mmCIF file of C-alpha atoms in Angstrom:
data_model
loop_
_atom_site.group_PDB
_atom_site.id
_atom_site.type_symbol
_atom_site.label_atom_id
_atom_site.label_comp_id
_atom_site.label_asym_id
_atom_site.label_seq_id
_atom_site.Cartn_x
_atom_site.Cartn_y
_atom_site.Cartn_z
ATOM 1 C CA MET A 17 -19.490 55.929 120.877
ATOM 2 C CA LYS A 18 -17.108 57.617 119.192
ATOM 3 C CA PHE A 19 -16.776 56.661 115.200
ATOM 4 C CA ASN A 20 -14.411 56.836 112.642
ATOM 5 C CA ILE A 21 -15.652 59.620 110.501
ATOM 6 C CA ASN A 22 -13.477 58.476 107.339
ATOM 7 C CA ILE A 23 -14.842 55.094 107.462
ATOM 8 C CA VAL A 24 -18.454 55.919 108.078
ATOM 9 C CA LYS A 25 -17.831 57.966 104.670
ATOM 10 C CA LYS A 26 -16.133 55.092 103.144
ATOM 11 C CA THR A 27 -18.669 52.535 104.121
ATOM 12 C CA THR A 28 -21.233 54.669 102.626
ATOM 13 C CA VAL A 29 -19.792 55.946 99.109
ATOM 14 C CA LEU A 30 -19.095 52.263 99.049
ATOM 15 C CA PHE A 31 -22.674 51.040 99.331
ATOM 16 C CA ILE A 32 -24.236 53.491 97.058
ATOM 17 C CA VAL A 33 -22.043 52.257 94.559
ATOM 18 C CA LEU A 34 -22.376 48.558 94.976
ATOM 19 C CA GLY A 35 -26.321 49.432 94.275
ATOM 20 C CA PHE A 36 -25.854 51.425 91.537
ATOM 21 C CA ILE A 37 -24.330 48.502 90.217
ATOM 22 C CA LEU A 38 -27.011 46.027 90.877
ATOM 23 C CA LEU A 39 -29.428 48.182 89.458
ATOM 24 C CA LEU A 40 -27.349 48.665 86.325
ATOM 25 C CA PRO A 41 -28.254 45.411 84.547
ATOM 26 C CA PHE A 42 -31.977 45.881 85.394
ATOM 27 C CA THR A 43 -32.568 49.249 83.878
ATOM 28 C CA ALA A 44 -29.821 49.686 81.085
ATOM 29 C CA HIS A 45 -31.010 46.906 78.890
ATOM 30 C CA ALA A 46 -34.800 47.126 79.960
ATOM 31 C CA GLU A 47 -36.912 47.418 76.298
ATOM 32 C CA SER A 48 -40.984 47.542 76.080
ATOM 33 C CA TYR A 49 -42.928 46.407 73.340
ATOM 34 C CA ILE A 50 -46.662 47.212 71.712
ATOM 35 C CA SER A 51 -48.455 43.849 70.976
ATOM 36 C CA TYR A 52 -49.523 43.057 67.515
ATOM 37 C CA THR A 53 -52.181 39.816 66.777
ATOM 38 C CA VAL A 54 -51.169 37.744 63.184
ATOM 39 C CA LEU A 55 -53.353 38.694 60.344
ATOM 40 C CA ARG A 56 -54.282 35.984 57.578
ATOM 41 C CA GLY A 57 -51.793 36.724 54.889
ATOM 42 C CA ASP A 58 -49.256 37.890 57.688
ATOM 43 C CA SER A 59 -44.837 36.142 57.348
ATOM 44 C CA LEU A 60 -42.642 37.448 59.848
ATOM 45 C CA TYR A 61 -40.644 39.292 56.779
ATOM 46 C CA THR A 62 -43.823 41.536 56.421
ATOM 47 C CA ILE A 63 -44.652 41.953 59.764
ATOM 48 C CA GLY A 64 -40.817 43.019 60.213
ATOM 49 C CA LYS A 65 -41.473 45.388 57.066
ATOM 50 C CA LEU A 66 -44.460 46.823 58.561
ATOM 51 C CA PHE A 67 -42.682 47.877 62.053
ATOM 52 C CA ASN A 68 -39.546 49.263 60.471
ATOM 53 C CA THR A 69 -38.125 45.705 62.139
ATOM 54 C CA THR A 70 -36.428 42.427 61.293
ATOM 55 C CA SER A 71 -37.657 39.132 61.008
ATOM 56 C CA THR A 72 -34.240 38.370 63.231
ATOM 57 C CA GLU A 73 -35.408 40.446 65.587
ATOM 58 C CA LEU A 74 -38.957 39.125 65.561
ATOM 59 C CA ILE A 75 -37.891 36.122 66.402
ATOM 60 C CA LYS A 76 -35.154 36.923 68.865
ATOM 61 C CA ILE A 77 -37.142 39.453 71.332
ATOM 62 C CA ASN A 78 -40.661 36.552 70.983
ATOM 63 C CA ASN A 79 -38.172 33.529 71.801
ATOM 64 C CA LEU A 80 -39.489 31.447 68.874
ATOM 65 C CA SER A 81 -38.009 28.581 67.270
ATOM 66 C CA THR A 82 -39.035 29.086 63.614
ATOM 67 C CA THR A 83 -40.955 31.432 61.024
ATOM 68 C CA LEU A 84 -43.803 30.150 61.226
ATOM 69 C CA ILE A 85 -46.594 31.861 62.814
ATOM 70 C CA TYR A 86 -50.062 31.758 62.641
ATOM 71 C CA LEU A 87 -53.580 33.639 62.762
ATOM 72 C CA GLY A 88 -54.090 35.058 65.648
ATOM 73 C CA GLN A 89 -50.704 34.781 66.988
ATOM 74 C CA VAL A 90 -49.561 37.824 69.474
ATOM 75 C CA LEU A 91 -46.528 38.478 68.752
ATOM 76 C CA LYS A 92 -44.429 41.451 70.507
ATOM 77 C CA VAL A 93 -42.737 43.967 68.361
ATOM 78 C CA PRO A 94 -40.290 46.252 69.718
ATOM 79 C CA ALA A 95 -41.752 50.068 70.688
ATOM 80 C CA SER A 96 -38.640 51.383 69.657
ATOM 81 C CA THR A 97 -40.205 51.461 66.018
ATOM 82 C CA SER A 98 -43.741 52.007 66.487
ATOM 83 C CA SER A 99 -45.838 54.091 69.277
ATOM 84 C CA VAL A 100 -49.356 53.737 70.535
ATOM 85 C CA TYR A 101 -51.448 56.760 69.887
ATOM 86 C CA THR A 102 -54.190 57.555 71.537
ATOM 87 C CA VAL A 103 -57.801 58.988 69.502
ATOM 88 C CA LYS A 104 -58.757 62.573 70.502
ATOM 89 C CA SER A 105 -61.622 64.737 68.866
ATOM 90 C CA GLY A 106 -61.888 65.425 65.226
ATOM 91 C CA ASP A 107 -58.941 62.676 63.973
ATOM 92 C CA SER A 108 -59.968 60.456 61.119
ATOM 93 C CA LEU A 109 -57.719 57.377 59.916
ATOM 94 C CA TYR A 110 -56.882 59.495 57.603
ATOM 95 C CA LEU A 111 -55.774 62.756 59.436
ATOM 96 C CA ILE A 112 -53.698 60.647 61.965
ATOM 97 C CA ALA A 113 -51.642 58.016 58.849
ATOM 98 C CA LYS A 114 -51.305 61.996 56.991
ATOM 99 C CA ARG A 115 -49.968 63.027 60.486
ATOM 100 C CA TYR A 116 -47.183 60.952 60.751
ATOM 101 C CA GLY A 117 -46.384 60.128 57.629
ATOM 102 C CA ILE A 118 -47.516 56.423 57.618
ATOM 103 C CA SER A 119 -50.157 55.288 54.280
ATOM 104 C CA LEU A 120 -53.438 54.717 55.360
ATOM 105 C CA TYR A 121 -53.093 51.065 54.744
ATOM 106 C CA SER A 122 -50.561 50.600 57.291
ATOM 107 C CA LEU A 123 -52.074 52.149 59.811
ATOM 108 C CA ARG A 124 -55.465 49.885 59.488
ATOM 109 C CA HIS A 125 -53.472 46.928 59.020
ATOM 110 C CA ALA A 126 -51.128 47.558 61.966
ATOM 111 C CA ASN A 127 -54.503 47.806 64.279
ATOM 112 C CA ASN A 128 -56.702 44.985 62.567
ATOM 113 C CA LYS A 129 -58.709 48.255 61.819
ATOM 114 C CA TRP A 130 -60.631 48.080 57.922
ATOM 115 C CA ASP A 131 -63.764 50.762 59.182
ATOM 116 C CA ASP A 132 -63.440 54.245 59.395
ATOM 117 C CA VAL A 133 -64.787 54.209 63.495
ATOM 118 C CA ILE A 134 -63.068 55.260 66.182
ATOM 119 C CA TYR A 135 -63.606 56.720 68.669
ATOM 120 C CA VAL A 136 -61.840 59.409 71.703
ATOM 121 C CA GLY A 137 -59.187 57.672 73.798
ATOM 122 C CA GLN A 138 -59.308 54.472 71.620
ATOM 123 C CA LYS A 139 -55.560 53.188 71.651
ATOM 124 C CA LEU A 140 -53.663 53.119 67.730
ATOM 125 C CA ILE A 141 -50.583 51.541 67.111
ATOM 126 C CA LEU A 142 -48.563 53.396 64.440
ATOM 127 C CA PRO A 143 -46.049 50.913 62.958
ATOM 128 C CA GLY A 144 -42.634 52.662 62.315
ATOM 129 C CA ILE A 145 -43.358 55.779 63.953
ATOM 130 C CA ALA A 146 -40.681 55.561 67.809
ATOM 131 C CA SER A 147 -42.787 56.765 70.158
ATOM 132 C CA ASN A 148 -40.070 60.003 70.926
ATOM 133 C CA THR A 149 -40.903 61.179 66.930
ATOM 134 C CA ASP A 150 -40.679 64.431 66.973
ATOM 135 C CA ARG A 151 -43.944 66.102 65.496
ATOM 136 C CA ASN A 152 -42.704 68.004 63.115
ATOM 137 C CA SER A 153 -40.315 65.679 61.179
ATOM 138 C CA ALA A 154 -44.200 63.410 61.180
ATOM 139 C CA VAL A 155 -45.579 66.408 59.715
ATOM 140 C CA MET A 156 -42.894 67.196 57.522
ATOM 141 C CA SER A 157 -42.790 63.485 56.894
ATOM 142 C CA SER A 158 -46.770 63.561 56.235
ATOM 143 C CA ARG A 159 -46.307 66.453 53.643
ATOM 144 C CA SER A 160 -43.861 64.442 51.620
ATOM 145 C CA SER A 161 -46.500 61.701 51.581
ATOM 146 C CA SER A 162 -49.283 63.652 49.949
ATOM 147 C CA SER A 163 -46.923 64.900 47.363
ATOM 148 C CA SER A 164 -46.422 61.411 46.226
ATOM 149 C CA GLY A 165 -49.633 60.940 44.947
ATOM 150 C CA ASN A 166 -51.605 58.965 47.642
ATOM 151 C CA ALA A 167 -55.192 59.120 48.277
ATOM 152 C CA THR A 168 -56.802 62.102 49.547
ATOM 153 C CA SER A 169 -60.156 61.308 51.036
ATOM 154 C CA VAL A 170 -63.130 58.727 50.903
ATOM 155 C CA VAL A 171 -64.610 59.400 47.765
ATOM 156 C CA VAL A 172 -67.520 57.376 47.986
ATOM 157 C CA SER A 173 -69.232 56.075 51.632
ATOM 158 C CA TYR A 174 -68.866 52.485 52.497
ATOM 159 C CA ASN A 175 -68.621 50.280 55.475
ATOM 160 C CA ALA A 176 -66.720 47.688 56.769
ATOM 161 C CA SER A 177 -69.389 45.026 54.469
ATOM 162 C CA ASP A 178 -68.449 46.851 51.583
ATOM 163 C CA LEU A 179 -64.655 46.871 51.618
ATOM 164 C CA ASP A 180 -64.969 43.399 52.051
ATOM 165 C CA LEU A 181 -66.933 43.075 49.175
ATOM 166 C CA LEU A 182 -64.724 44.938 47.191
ATOM 167 C CA ALA A 183 -62.005 43.288 47.699
ATOM 168 C CA ARG A 184 -63.345 40.300 47.116
ATOM 169 C CA LEU A 185 -64.092 41.276 43.307
ATOM 170 C CA ILE A 186 -61.068 42.574 42.857
ATOM 171 C CA THR A 187 -59.598 38.780 44.421
ATOM 172 C CA ALA A 188 -61.855 37.045 41.920
ATOM 173 C CA GLU A 189 -61.037 39.284 39.105
ATOM 174 C CA ALA A 190 -57.457 40.570 38.740
ATOM 175 C CA THR A 191 -55.518 37.990 41.276
ATOM 176 C CA GLY A 192 -52.226 37.451 39.132
ATOM 177 C CA GLN A 193 -52.564 41.371 37.390
ATOM 178 C CA PRO A 194 -50.293 43.979 38.440
ATOM 179 C CA TYR A 195 -51.344 46.236 41.449
ATOM 180 C CA ASN A 196 -52.192 49.206 39.347
ATOM 181 C CA ALA A 197 -54.829 46.280 37.578
ATOM 182 C CA MET A 198 -55.933 45.597 41.066
ATOM 183 C CA VAL A 199 -57.051 48.934 41.851
ATOM 184 C CA GLY A 200 -58.456 49.620 38.611
ATOM 185 C CA VAL A 201 -61.328 46.887 38.834
ATOM 186 C CA GLY A 202 -62.172 48.972 42.536
ATOM 187 C CA ALA A 203 -62.151 52.065 40.717
ATOM 188 C CA VAL A 204 -64.852 51.493 38.121
ATOM 189 C CA VAL A 205 -67.315 49.990 41.024
ATOM 190 C CA VAL A 206 -66.373 53.806 42.628
ATOM 191 C CA ASN A 207 -66.930 55.550 39.168
ATOM 192 C CA ARG A 208 -69.933 53.649 38.659
ATOM 193 C CA VAL A 209 -71.575 54.697 42.358
ATOM 194 C CA LYS A 210 -70.571 58.061 41.408
ATOM 195 C CA ASP A 211 -72.235 57.752 38.232
ATOM 196 C CA ALA A 212 -76.355 58.228 37.672
ATOM 197 C CA ARG A 213 -76.640 55.158 35.300
ATOM 198 C CA PHE A 214 -75.681 53.002 37.862
ATOM 199 C CA PRO A 215 -76.906 52.061 41.817
ATOM 200 C CA ASN A 216 -75.294 54.520 43.945
ATOM 201 C CA THR A 217 -73.875 51.966 46.504
ATOM 202 C CA ILE A 218 -70.864 49.334 46.803
ATOM 203 C CA SER A 219 -72.926 46.888 47.441
ATOM 204 C CA ALA A 220 -75.857 47.520 44.972
ATOM 205 C CA VAL A 221 -72.982 48.070 41.652
ATOM 206 C CA ILE A 222 -71.857 44.545 42.568
ATOM 207 C CA TYR A 223 -74.483 42.374 42.580
ATOM 208 C CA ASP A 224 -76.035 44.560 39.768
ATOM 209 C CA LYS A 225 -78.050 43.184 36.904
ATOM 210 C CA SER A 226 -78.604 44.448 33.084
ATOM 211 C CA GLY A 227 -80.966 42.425 31.004
ATOM 212 C CA GLY A 228 -81.311 39.442 33.463
ATOM 213 C CA TYR A 229 -77.656 38.444 33.852
ATOM 214 C CA TYR A 230 -74.862 40.324 36.909
ATOM 215 C CA GLN A 231 -72.702 42.670 35.523
ATOM 216 C CA PHE A 232 -69.650 40.664 36.926
ATOM 217 C CA THR A 233 -68.730 37.209 36.330
ATOM 218 C CA PRO A 234 -67.654 36.509 39.989
ATOM 219 C CA VAL A 235 -70.966 36.878 41.051
ATOM 220 C CA GLN A 236 -72.564 34.550 38.490
ATOM 221 C CA ASN A 237 -70.087 31.692 39.233
ATOM 222 C CA GLY A 238 -69.465 32.577 43.034
ATOM 223 C CA TRP A 239 -66.045 33.337 43.362
ATOM 224 C CA ILE A 240 -67.245 36.523 44.724
ATOM 225 C CA ASN A 241 -67.900 34.329 48.237
ATOM 226 C CA LYS A 242 -64.006 33.218 47.980
ATOM 227 C CA PRO A 243 -62.230 35.478 50.776
ATOM 228 C CA ALA A 244 -60.444 38.370 49.925
ATOM 229 C CA SER A 245 -56.827 38.967 49.880
ATOM 230 C CA GLU A 246 -54.997 41.732 51.885
ATOM 231 C CA LEU A 247 -53.812 42.957 48.627
ATOM 232 C CA ALA A 248 -57.072 42.965 46.810
ATOM 233 C CA ARG A 249 -57.653 44.844 50.414
ATOM 234 C CA LYS A 250 -55.638 47.277 50.041
ATOM 235 C CA ALA A 251 -56.403 47.759 46.514
ATOM 236 C CA ALA A 252 -59.661 48.054 47.234
ATOM 237 C CA LEU A 253 -58.750 51.142 49.952
ATOM 238 C CA ASP A 254 -56.849 52.872 47.299
ATOM 239 C CA ALA A 255 -59.512 52.353 44.793
ATOM 240 C CA LEU A 256 -61.790 53.949 48.046
ATOM 241 C CA HIS A 257 -60.396 57.186 48.563
ATOM 242 C CA GLY A 258 -59.399 58.044 45.282
ATOM 243 C CA ILE A 259 -56.686 56.113 43.397
ATOM 244 C CA ASP A 260 -58.026 55.360 39.587
ATOM 245 C CA PRO A 261 -55.458 53.603 37.521
ATOM 246 C CA SER A 262 -58.509 53.252 34.934
ATOM 247 C CA LYS A 263 -59.194 56.821 34.213
ATOM 248 C CA GLY A 264 -62.095 57.042 34.718
ATOM 249 C CA SER A 265 -63.639 53.707 33.518
ATOM 250 C CA LEU A 266 -66.970 52.167 33.610
ATOM 251 C CA PHE A 267 -66.311 48.961 32.409
ATOM 252 C CA PHE A 268 -63.366 46.425 32.572
ATOM 253 C CA PHE A 269 -62.316 43.086 30.970
ATOM 254 C CA ASP A 270 -59.609 40.560 29.799
ATOM 255 C CA ASP A 271 -57.343 41.790 26.997
ATOM 256 C CA SER A 272 -58.828 37.954 25.592
ATOM 257 C CA ALA A 273 -62.345 39.103 25.041
ATOM 258 C CA THR A 274 -64.288 38.392 21.918
ATOM 259 C CA ASN A 275 -67.342 40.810 22.792
ATOM 260 C CA LYS A 276 -66.778 43.186 20.158
ATOM 261 C CA TRP A 277 -69.137 45.853 22.125
ATOM 262 C CA LEU A 278 -66.675 45.956 25.220
ATOM 263 C CA TRP A 279 -64.106 46.394 22.110
ATOM 264 C CA SER A 280 -66.215 49.246 21.064
ATOM 265 C CA LYS A 281 -65.476 51.487 24.325
ATOM 266 C CA SER A 282 -63.177 54.186 24.449
ATOM 267 C CA ILE A 283 -59.758 52.502 25.986
ATOM 268 C CA ARG A 284 -59.377 54.547 29.189
ATOM 269 C CA ALA A 285 -56.243 52.365 30.146
ATOM 270 C CA TRP A 286 -54.439 48.527 29.462
ATOM 271 C CA ILE A 287 -52.776 46.934 32.348
ATOM 272 C CA GLY A 288 -51.450 43.639 32.452
ATOM 273 C CA ASN A 289 -54.184 41.837 30.932
ATOM 274 C CA MET A 290 -56.538 44.183 32.044
ATOM 275 C CA VAL A 291 -58.015 46.891 29.437
ATOM 276 C CA PHE A 292 -60.440 49.375 30.793
ATOM 277 C CA ALA A 293 -62.802 51.342 28.874
ATOM 278 C CA TYR A 294 -65.488 54.226 29.922
#
């Protein structure tokens, strides 16, 4: 049996073209996503800012009918605006954040990781860092970030419980005050931990008594037991990593205070209604 070679060639080309056309819609529009679990205080807007996308895009890719989200909800975020990093030997959260030019708080937030314990092989989300980010760009970005005055290293040891306690103190003492005042409250606690005249741990400083009275009013009145805000948690982390708007202060008080002993101290900073003294 003989075949017409030209017909066979044309038929083969036709099948190849048809096959390519059929495959095209499934590949050209393929998109991958990273899963993110909603935390307390999150909104589509804040999640969009964290992952360098928009609330509109998040609504679209998650098929949401409203902007309302709930604690623990798992949302998809575009992999094109974030990537997954595998922890290597010698890594720390701080070093990873610095290497990729993102804030330590953003890295913690994206991974709901508020302690410093990581292990080799662990997967971490790098928010706002595209998966094909060039390493040199990341290094340049981190250099720019570190030159802007951000925290550089942990200045006192702490665990997850200490972080939560410090954030609760900041929430009780400085909610409604400028962010730097919130960091300043945390810095006072850190400064006391480093000062030989005070206890040498976060929890011991916060629960310290003098003359039978707690040093911090929220411990006395129970407000220390209220949940911490995310902003206070961020302020606590900044203070623990060396940012100190209080300029080395060991005391803080509201500017409406009438205690002459407090006002007799050397005032180092005055932020909002918060006065910081040494």
